[in-house]
Coordinates of N, CA and C and ligand atoms in Angstrom, one line a residue:
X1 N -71.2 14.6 -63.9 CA -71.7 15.2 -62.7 C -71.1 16.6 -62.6
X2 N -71.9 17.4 -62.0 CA -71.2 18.7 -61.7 C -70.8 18.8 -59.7
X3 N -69.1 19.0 -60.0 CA -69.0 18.7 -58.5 C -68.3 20.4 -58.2
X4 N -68.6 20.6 -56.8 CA -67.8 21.8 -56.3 C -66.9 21.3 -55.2
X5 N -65.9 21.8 -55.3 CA -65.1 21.3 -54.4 C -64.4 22.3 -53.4
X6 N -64.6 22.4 -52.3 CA -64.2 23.4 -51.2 C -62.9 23.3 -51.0
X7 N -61.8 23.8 -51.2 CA -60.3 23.2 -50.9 C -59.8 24.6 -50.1
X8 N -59.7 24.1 -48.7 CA -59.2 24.9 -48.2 C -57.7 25.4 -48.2
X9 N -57.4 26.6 -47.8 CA -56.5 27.1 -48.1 C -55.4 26.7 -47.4
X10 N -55.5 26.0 -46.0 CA -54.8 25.6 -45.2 C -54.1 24.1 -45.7
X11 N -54.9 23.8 -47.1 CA -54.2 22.7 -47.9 C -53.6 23.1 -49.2
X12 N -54.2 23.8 -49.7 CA -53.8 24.4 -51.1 C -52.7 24.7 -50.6
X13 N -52.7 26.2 -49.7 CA -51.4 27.1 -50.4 C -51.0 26.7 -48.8
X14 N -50.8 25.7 -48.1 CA -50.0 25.4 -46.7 C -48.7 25.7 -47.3
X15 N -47.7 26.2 -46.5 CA -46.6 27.2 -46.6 C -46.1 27.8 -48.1
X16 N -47.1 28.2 -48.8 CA -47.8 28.4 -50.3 C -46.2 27.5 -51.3
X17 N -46.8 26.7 -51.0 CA -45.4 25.3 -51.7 C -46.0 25.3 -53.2
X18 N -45.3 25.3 -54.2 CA -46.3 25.6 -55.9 C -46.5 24.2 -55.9
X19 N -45.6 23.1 -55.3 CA -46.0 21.8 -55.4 C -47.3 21.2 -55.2
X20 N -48.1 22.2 -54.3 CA -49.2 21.5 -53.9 C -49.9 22.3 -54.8
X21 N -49.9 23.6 -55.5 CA -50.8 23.9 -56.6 C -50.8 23.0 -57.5
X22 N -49.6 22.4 -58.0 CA -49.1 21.9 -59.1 C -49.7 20.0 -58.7
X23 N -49.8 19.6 -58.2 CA -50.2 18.1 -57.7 C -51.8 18.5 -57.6
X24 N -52.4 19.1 -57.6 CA -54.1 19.7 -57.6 C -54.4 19.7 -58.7
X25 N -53.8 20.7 -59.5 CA -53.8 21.0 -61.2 C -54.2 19.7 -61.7
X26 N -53.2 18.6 -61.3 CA -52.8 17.7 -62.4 C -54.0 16.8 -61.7
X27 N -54.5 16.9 -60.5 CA -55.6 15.7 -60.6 C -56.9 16.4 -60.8
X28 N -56.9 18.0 -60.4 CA -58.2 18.1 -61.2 C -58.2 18.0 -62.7
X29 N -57.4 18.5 -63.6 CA -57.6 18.0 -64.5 C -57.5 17.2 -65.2
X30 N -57.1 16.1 -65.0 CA -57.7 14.3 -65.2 C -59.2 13.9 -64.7
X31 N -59.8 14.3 -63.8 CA -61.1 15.0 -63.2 C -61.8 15.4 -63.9
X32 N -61.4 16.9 -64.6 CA -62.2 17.3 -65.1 C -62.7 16.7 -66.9
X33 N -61.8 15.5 -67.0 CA -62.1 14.8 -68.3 C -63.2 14.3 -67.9
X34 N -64.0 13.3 -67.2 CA -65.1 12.9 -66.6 C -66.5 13.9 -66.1
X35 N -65.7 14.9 -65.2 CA -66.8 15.7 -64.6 C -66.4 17.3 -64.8
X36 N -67.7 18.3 -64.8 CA -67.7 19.3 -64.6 C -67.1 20.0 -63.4
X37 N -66.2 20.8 -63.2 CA -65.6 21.4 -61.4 C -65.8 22.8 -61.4
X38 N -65.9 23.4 -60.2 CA -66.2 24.4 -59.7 C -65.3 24.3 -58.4
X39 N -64.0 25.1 -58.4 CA -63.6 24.6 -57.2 C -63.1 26.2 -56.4
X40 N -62.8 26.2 -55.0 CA -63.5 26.8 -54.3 C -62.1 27.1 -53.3
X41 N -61.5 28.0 -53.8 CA -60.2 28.1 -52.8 C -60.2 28.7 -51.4
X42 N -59.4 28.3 -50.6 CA -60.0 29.1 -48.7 C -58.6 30.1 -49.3
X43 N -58.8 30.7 -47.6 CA -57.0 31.6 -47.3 C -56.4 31.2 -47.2
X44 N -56.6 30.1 -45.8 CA -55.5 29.7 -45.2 C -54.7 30.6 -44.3
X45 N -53.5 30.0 -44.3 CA -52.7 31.0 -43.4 C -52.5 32.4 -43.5
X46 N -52.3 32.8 -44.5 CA -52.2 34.1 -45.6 C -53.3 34.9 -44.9
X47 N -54.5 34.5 -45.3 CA -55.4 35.3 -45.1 C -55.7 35.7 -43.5
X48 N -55.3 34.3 -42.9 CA -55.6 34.6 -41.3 C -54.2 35.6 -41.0
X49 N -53.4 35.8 -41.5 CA -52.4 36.5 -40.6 C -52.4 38.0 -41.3
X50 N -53.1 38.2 -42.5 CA -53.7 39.5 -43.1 C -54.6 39.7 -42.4
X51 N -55.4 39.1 -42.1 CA -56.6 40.0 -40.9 C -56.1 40.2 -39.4
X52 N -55.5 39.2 -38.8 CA -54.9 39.9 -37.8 C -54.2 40.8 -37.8
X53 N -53.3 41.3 -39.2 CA -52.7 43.0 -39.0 C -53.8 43.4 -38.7
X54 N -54.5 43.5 -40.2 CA -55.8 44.5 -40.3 C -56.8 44.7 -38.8
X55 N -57.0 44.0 -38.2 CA -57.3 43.9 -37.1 C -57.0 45.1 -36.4
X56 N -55.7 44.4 -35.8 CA -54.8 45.2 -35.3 C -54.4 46.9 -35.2
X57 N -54.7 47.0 -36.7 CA -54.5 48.6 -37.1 C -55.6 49.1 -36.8
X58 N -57.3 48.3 -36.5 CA -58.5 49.1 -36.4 C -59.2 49.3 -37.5
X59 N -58.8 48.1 -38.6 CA -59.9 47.4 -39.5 C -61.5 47.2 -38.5
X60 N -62.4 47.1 -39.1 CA -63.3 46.7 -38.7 C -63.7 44.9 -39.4
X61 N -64.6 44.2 -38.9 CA -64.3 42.9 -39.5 C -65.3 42.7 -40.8
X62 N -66.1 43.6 -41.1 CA -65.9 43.8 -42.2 C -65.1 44.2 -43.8
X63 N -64.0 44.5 -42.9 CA -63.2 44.9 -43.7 C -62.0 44.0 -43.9
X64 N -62.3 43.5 -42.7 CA -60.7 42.5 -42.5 C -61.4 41.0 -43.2
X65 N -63.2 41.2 -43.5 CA -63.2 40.0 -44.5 C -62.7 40.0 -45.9
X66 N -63.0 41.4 -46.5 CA -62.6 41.7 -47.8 C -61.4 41.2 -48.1
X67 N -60.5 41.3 -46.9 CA -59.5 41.0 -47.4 C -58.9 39.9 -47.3
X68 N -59.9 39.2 -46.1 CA -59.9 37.5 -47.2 C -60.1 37.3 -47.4
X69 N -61.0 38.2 -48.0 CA -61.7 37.5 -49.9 C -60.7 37.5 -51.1
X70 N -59.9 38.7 -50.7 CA -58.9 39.2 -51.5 C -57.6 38.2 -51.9
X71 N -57.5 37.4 -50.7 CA -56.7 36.2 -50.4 C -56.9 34.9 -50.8
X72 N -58.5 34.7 -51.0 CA -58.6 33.5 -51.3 C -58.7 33.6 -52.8
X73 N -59.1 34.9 -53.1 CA -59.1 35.1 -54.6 C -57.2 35.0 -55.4
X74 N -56.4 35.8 -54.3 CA -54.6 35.1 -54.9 C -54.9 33.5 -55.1
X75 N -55.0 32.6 -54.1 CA -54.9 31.3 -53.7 C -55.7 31.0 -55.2
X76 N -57.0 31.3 -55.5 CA -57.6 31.0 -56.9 C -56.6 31.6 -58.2
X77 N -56.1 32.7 -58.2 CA -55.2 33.5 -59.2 C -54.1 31.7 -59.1
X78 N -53.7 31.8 -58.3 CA -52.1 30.7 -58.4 C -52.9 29.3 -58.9
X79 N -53.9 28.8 -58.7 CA -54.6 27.5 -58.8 C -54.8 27.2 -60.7
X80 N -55.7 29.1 -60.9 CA -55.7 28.9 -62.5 C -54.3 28.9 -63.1
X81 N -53.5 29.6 -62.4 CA -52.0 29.5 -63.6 C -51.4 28.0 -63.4
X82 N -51.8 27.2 -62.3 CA -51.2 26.2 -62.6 C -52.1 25.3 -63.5
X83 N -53.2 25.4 -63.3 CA -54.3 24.7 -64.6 C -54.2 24.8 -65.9
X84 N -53.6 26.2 -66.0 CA -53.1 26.8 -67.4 C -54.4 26.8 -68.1
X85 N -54.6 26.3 -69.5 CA -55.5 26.3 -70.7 C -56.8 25.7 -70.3
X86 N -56.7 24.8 -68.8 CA -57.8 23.6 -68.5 C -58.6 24.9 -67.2
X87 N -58.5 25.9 -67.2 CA -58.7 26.5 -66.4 C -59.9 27.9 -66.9
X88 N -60.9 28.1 -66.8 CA -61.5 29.7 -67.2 C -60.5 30.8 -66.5
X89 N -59.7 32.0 -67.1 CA -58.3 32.1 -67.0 C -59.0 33.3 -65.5
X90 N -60.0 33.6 -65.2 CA -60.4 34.4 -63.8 C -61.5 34.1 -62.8
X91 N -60.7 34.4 -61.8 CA -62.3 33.8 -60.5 C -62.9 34.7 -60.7
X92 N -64.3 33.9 -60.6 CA -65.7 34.6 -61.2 C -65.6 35.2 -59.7
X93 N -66.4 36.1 -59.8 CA -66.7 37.1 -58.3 C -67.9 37.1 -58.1
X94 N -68.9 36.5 -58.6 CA -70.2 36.5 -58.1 C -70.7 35.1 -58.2
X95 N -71.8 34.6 -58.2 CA -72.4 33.2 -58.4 C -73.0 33.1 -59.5
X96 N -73.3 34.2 -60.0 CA -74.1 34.7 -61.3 C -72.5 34.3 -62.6
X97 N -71.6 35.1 -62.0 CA -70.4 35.3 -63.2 C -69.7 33.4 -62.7
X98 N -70.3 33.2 -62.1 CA -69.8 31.5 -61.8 C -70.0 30.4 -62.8
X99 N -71.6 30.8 -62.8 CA -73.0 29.9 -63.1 C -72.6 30.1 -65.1
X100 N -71.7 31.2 -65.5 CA -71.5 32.2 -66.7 C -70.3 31.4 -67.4
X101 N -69.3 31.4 -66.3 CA -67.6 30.5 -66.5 C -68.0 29.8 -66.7
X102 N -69.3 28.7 -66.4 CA -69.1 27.2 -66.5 C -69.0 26.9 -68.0
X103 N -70.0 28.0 -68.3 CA -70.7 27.2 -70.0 C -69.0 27.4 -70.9
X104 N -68.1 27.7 -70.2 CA -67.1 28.1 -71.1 C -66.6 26.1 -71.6
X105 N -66.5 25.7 -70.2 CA -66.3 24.2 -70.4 C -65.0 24.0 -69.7
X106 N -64.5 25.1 -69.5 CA -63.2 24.7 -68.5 C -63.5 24.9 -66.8
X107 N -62.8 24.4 -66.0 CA -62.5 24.3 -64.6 C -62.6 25.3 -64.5
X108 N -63.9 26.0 -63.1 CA -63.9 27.2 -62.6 C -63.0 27.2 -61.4
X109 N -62.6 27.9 -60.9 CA -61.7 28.5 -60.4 C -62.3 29.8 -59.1
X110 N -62.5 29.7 -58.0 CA -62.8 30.9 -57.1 C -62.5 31.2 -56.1
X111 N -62.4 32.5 -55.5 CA -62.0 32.8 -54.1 C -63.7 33.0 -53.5
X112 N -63.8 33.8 -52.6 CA -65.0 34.7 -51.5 C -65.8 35.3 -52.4
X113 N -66.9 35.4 -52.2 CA -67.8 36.8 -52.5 C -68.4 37.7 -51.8
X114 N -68.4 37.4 -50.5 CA -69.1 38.5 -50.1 C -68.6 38.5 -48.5
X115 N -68.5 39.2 -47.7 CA -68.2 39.4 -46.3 C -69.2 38.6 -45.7
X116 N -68.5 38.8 -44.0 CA -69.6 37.6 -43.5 C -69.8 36.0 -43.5
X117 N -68.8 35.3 -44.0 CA -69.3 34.0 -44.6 C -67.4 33.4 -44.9
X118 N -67.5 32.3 -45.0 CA -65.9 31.4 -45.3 C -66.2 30.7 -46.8
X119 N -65.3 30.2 -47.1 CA -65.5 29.7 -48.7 C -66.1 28.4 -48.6
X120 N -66.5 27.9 -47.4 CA -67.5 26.8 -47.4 C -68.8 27.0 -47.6
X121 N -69.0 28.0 -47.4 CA -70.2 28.8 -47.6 C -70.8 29.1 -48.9
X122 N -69.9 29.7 -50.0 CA -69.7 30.1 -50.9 C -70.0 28.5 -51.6
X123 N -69.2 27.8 -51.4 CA -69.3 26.2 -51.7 C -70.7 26.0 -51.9
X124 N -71.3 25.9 -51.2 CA -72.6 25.3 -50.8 C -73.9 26.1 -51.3
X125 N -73.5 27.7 -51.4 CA -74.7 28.3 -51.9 C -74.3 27.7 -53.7
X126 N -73.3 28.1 -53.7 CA -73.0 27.4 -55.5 C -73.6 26.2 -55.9
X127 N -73.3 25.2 -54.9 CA -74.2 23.7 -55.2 C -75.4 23.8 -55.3
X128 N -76.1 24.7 -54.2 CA -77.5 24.9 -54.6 C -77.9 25.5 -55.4
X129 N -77.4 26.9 -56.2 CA -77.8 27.4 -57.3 C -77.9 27.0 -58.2
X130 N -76.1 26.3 -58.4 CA -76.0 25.6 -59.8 C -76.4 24.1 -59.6
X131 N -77.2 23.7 -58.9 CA -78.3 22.5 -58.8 C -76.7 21.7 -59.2
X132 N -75.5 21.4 -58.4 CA -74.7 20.1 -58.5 C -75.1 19.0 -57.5
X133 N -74.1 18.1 -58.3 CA -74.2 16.7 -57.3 C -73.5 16.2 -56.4
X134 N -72.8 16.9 -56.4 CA -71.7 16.5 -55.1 C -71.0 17.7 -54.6
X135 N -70.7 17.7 -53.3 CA -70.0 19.1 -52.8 C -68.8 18.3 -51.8
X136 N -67.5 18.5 -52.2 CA -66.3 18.0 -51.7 C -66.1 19.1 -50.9
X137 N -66.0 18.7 -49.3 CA -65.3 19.7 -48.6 C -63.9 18.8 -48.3
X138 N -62.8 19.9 -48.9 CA -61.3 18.7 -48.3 C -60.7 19.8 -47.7
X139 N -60.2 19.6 -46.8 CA -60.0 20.0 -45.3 C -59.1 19.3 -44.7
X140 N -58.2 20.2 -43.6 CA -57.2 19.8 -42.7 C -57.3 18.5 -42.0
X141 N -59.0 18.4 -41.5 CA -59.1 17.6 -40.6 C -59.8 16.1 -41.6
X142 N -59.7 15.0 -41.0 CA -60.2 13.7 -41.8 C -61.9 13.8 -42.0
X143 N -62.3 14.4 -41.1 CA -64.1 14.5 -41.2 C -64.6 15.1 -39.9
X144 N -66.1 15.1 -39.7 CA -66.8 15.4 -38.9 C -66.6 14.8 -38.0
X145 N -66.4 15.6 -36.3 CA -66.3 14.7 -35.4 C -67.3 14.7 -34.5
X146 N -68.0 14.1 -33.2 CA -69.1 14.3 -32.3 C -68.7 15.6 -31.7
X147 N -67.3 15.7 -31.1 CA -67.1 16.6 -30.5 C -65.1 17.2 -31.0
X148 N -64.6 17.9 -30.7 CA -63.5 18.6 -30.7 C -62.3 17.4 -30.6
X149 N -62.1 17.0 -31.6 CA -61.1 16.1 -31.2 C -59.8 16.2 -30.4
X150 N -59.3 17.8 -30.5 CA -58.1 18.2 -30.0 C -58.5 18.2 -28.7
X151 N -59.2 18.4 -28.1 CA -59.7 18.4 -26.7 C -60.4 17.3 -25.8
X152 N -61.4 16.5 -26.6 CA -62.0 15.6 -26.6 C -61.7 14.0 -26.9
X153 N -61.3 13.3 -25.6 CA -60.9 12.1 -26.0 C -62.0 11.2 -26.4
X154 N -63.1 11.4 -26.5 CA -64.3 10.3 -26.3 C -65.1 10.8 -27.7
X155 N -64.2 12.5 -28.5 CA -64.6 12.3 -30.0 C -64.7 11.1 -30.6
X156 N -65.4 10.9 -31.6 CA -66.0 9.9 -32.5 C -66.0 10.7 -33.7
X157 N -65.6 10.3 -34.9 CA -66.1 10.5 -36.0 C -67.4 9.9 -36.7
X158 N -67.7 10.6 -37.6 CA -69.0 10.2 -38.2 C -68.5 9.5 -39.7
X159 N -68.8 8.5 -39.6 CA -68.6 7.8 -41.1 C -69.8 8.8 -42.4
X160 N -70.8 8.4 -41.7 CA -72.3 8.8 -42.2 C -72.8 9.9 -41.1
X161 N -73.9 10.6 -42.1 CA -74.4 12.0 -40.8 C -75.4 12.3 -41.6
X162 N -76.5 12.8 -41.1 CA -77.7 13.9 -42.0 C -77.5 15.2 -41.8
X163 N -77.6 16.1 -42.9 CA -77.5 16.9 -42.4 C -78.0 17.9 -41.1
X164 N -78.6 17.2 -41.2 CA -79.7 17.9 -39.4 C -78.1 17.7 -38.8
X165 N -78.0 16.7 -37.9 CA -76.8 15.9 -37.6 C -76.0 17.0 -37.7
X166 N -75.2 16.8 -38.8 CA -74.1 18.3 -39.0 C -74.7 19.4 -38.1
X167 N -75.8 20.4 -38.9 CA -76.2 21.6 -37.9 C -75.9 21.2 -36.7
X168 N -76.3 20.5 -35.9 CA -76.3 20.1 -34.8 C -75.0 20.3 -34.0
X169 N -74.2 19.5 -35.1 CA -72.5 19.1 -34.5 C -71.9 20.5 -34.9
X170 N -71.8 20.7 -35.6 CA -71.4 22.0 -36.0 C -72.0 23.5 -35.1
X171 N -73.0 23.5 -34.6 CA -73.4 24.6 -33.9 C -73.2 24.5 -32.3
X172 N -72.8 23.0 -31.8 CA -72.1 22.8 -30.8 C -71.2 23.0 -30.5
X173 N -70.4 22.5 -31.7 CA -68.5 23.0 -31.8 C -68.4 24.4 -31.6
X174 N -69.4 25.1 -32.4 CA -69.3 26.6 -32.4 C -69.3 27.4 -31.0
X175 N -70.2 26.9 -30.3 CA -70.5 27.9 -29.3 C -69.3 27.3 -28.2
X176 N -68.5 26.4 -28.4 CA -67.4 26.3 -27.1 C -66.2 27.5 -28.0
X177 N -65.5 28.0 -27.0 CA -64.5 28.9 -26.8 C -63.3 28.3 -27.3
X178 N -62.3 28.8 -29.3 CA -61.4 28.5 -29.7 C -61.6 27.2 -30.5
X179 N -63.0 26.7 -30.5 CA -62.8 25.5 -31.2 C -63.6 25.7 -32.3
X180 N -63.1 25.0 -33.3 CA -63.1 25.7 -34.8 C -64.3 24.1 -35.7
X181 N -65.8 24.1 -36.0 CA -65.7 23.1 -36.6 C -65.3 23.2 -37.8
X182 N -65.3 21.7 -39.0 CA -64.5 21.4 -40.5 C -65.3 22.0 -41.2
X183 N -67.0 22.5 -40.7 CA -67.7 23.0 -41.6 C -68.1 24.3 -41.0
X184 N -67.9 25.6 -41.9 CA -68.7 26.5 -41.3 C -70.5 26.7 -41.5
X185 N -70.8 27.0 -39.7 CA -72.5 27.0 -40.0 C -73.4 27.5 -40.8
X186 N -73.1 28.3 -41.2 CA -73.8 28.5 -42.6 C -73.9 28.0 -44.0
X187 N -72.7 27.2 -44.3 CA -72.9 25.6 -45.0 C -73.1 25.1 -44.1
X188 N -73.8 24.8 -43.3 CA -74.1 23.2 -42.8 C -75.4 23.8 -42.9
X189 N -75.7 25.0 -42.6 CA -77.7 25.4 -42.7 C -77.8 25.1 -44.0
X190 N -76.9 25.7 -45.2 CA -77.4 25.8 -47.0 C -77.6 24.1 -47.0
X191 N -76.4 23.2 -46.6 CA -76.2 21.8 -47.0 C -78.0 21.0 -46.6
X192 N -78.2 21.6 -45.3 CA -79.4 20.7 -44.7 C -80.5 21.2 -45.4
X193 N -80.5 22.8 -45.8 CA -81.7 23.3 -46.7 C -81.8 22.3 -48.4
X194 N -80.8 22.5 -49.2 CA -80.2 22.1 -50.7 C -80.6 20.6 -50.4
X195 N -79.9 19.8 -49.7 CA -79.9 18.3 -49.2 C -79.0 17.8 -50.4
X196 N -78.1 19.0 -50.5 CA -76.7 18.3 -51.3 C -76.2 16.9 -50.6
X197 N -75.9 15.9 -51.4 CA -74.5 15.4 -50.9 C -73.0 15.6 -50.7
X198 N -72.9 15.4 -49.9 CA -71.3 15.9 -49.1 C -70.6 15.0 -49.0
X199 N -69.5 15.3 -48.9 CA -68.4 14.5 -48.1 C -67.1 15.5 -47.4
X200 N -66.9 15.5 -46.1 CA -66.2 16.5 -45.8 C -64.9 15.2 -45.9
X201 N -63.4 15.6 -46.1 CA -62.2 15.0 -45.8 C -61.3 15.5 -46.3
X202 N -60.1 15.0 -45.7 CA -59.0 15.2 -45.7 C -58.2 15.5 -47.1
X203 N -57.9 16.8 -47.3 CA -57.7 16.9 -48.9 C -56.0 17.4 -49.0
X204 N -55.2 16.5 -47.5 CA -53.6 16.8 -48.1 C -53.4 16.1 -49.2
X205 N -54.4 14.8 -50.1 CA -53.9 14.3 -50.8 C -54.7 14.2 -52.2
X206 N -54.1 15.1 -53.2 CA -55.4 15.8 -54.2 C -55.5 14.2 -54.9
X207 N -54.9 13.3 -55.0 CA -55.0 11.8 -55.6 C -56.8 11.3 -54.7
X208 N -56.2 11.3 -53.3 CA -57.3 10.8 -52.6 C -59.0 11.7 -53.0
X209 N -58.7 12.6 -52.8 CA -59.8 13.6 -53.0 C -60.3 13.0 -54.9
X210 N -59.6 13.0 -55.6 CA -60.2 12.8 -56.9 C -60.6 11.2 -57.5
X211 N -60.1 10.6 -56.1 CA -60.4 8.8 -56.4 C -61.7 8.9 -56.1
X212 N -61.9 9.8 -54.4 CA -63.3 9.9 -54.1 C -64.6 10.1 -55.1
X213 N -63.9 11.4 -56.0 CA -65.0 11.3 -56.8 C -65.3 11.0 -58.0
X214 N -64.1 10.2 -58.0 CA -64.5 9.1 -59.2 C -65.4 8.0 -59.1
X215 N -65.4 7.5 -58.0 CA -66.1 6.4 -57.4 C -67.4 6.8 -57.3
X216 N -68.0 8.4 -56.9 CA -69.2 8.4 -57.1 C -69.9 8.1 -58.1
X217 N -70.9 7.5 -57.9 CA -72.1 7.1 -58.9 C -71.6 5.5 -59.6
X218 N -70.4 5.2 -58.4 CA -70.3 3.3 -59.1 C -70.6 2.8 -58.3
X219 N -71.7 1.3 -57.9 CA -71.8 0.8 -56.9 C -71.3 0.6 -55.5
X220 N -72.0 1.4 -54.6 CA -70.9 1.4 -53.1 C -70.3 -0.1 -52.9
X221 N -71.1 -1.1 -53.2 CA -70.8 -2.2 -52.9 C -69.0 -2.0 -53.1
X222 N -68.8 -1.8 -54.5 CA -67.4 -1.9 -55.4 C -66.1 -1.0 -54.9
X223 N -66.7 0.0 -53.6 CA -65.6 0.6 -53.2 C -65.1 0.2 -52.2
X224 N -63.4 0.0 -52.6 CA -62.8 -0.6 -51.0 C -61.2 0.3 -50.8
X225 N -61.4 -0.2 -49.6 CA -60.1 0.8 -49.2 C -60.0 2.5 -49.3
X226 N -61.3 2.9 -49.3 CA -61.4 4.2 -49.7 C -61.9 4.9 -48.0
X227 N -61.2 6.0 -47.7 CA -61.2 6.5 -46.5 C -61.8 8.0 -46.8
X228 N -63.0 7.8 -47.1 CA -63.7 9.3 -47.5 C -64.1 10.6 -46.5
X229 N -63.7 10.3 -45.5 CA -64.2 10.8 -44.6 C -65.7 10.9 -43.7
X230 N -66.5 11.9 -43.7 CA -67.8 12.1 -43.4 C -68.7 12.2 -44.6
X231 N -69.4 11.4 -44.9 CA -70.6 11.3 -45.9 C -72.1 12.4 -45.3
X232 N -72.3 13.5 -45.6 CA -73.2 13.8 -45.4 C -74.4 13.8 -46.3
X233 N -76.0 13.1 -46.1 CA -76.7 13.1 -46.7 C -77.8 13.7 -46.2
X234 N -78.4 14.6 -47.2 CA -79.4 15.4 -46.9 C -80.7 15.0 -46.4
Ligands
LIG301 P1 -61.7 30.9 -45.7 O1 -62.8 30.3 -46.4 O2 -60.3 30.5 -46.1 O3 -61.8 30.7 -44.2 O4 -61.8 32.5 -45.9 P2 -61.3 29.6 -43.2 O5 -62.4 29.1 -42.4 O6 -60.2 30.3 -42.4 O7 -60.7 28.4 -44.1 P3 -59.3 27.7 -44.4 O8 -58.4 27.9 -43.2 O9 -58.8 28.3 -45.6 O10 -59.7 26.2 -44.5 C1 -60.8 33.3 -45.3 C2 -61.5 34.6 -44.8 O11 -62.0 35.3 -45.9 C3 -63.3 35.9 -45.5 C4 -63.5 35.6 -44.1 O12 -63.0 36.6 -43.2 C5 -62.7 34.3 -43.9 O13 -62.4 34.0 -42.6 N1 -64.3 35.5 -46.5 C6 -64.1 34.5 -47.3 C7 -65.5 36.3 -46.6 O14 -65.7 37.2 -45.8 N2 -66.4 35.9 -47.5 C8 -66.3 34.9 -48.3 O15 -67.2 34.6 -49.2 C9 -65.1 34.1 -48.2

């Protein structure tokens, strides 16, 4: 299978610990013995408190994206050195120089490409281009929820969702004030256009995230104890 995997930066490089590069490394590449990766690094903290200077000084936000592109592209620089040899040794910068790294045969590796957009985004146009089969979003939060969980006591999570569903939840989350959904709307329009399969979850635990996708394509019956999050199907 060819999988992309969105790993946000608020998990990767959270208080940029090499431990958690270093525990990533080692399960994507046990991973990548089975399947093809394309994985997809956020900012995270880094990047959000680089744009708030930039901000600040009278960046414009175009500008203050570059520079979290620039950020998520570090967060991919530190991901390949911990991959070492199992790694194509630079983030591709386009989808074109993406689609180019693969045929090398090692683990791609990337930050941003373009202003405007979050590396969920970038996730999701890549799935559709490079026609993969599964798109891992692993994220802070466990999965999609009906509503804002930090606010909302009568949230529900979605085990299962269509993507229609997602747009839906996602562009509701959006328009309330401060609340942030797991997916940005513009992957959740590419995911419902593509009709990738998804799974948005919890990716503090790079074990969890790579059991998940081992299990794809073995009988659901056969999986137990597995806490995948949000299943979205197109
Ligand atoms: P992230 O994808 O990390 O945003 O990109 P995020 O939603 O804050 O995700 P987490 O916290 O890592 O999970 C960081 C910033 O980089 C710019 C945007 O400004 C984004 O907010 N960016 C990223 C782009 O402009 N284009 C891209 O293709 C990617």
């Amino acid at each position: 299978m060819l999988v992309i995997i969105s790993l946000g930066g608020s998990i990767l490089a959270k208080d940029l610990n090499p431990d958690s590069f270093i525990s990533y490394a080692n399960a994507l590449s046990a991973l990548a013995k089975k399947h093809r990766l394309v994985i997809v690094t956020g900012g995270g903290v880094a990047a959000r408190n680089y744009i708030n200077v930039a901000r600040s000084v009278g960046a414009n936000e175009v500008v203050c994206d570059f520079i979290g592109i620039d950020v998520t592209r570090l967060n991919a620089q530190l991901l390949i050195s911990a991959l070492g040899a199992d790694a194509f040794p630079e983030p591709p910068r386009t989808y074109k120089d993406a689609e180019a790294a693969l045929t090398s045969g090692k683990i791609v590796v990337m930050g941003g490409v373009i202003p405007g957009q979050t590396t969920d985004a970038v996730s999701a146009i890549l799935a559709e281009y490079m026609d993969a089969d599964l798109m891992v979003i692993a994220t802070s939060v466990d999965g999609v929820y009906s509503a804002d969980p930090q606010t909302d006591h009568d949230a529900v999570k979605f085990e299962k969702m269509t993507a229609k569903e997602l747009v839906n939840v996602v562009m509701s989350t959006e328009m309330k004030a401060g609340s942030k959904s797991p997916v940005d709307p513009l992957a959740a329009k590419i995911i419902e256009r593509c009709e990738i399969e998804t799974i948005v979850m919890n990716g503090n635990d790079p074990a969890a995230v790579s059991e998940v996708i081992m299990q794809e394509g073995v009988e659901s019956e056969s999986i137990t104890g597995l806490h995948p999050g949000t299943r979205i199907i197109g």
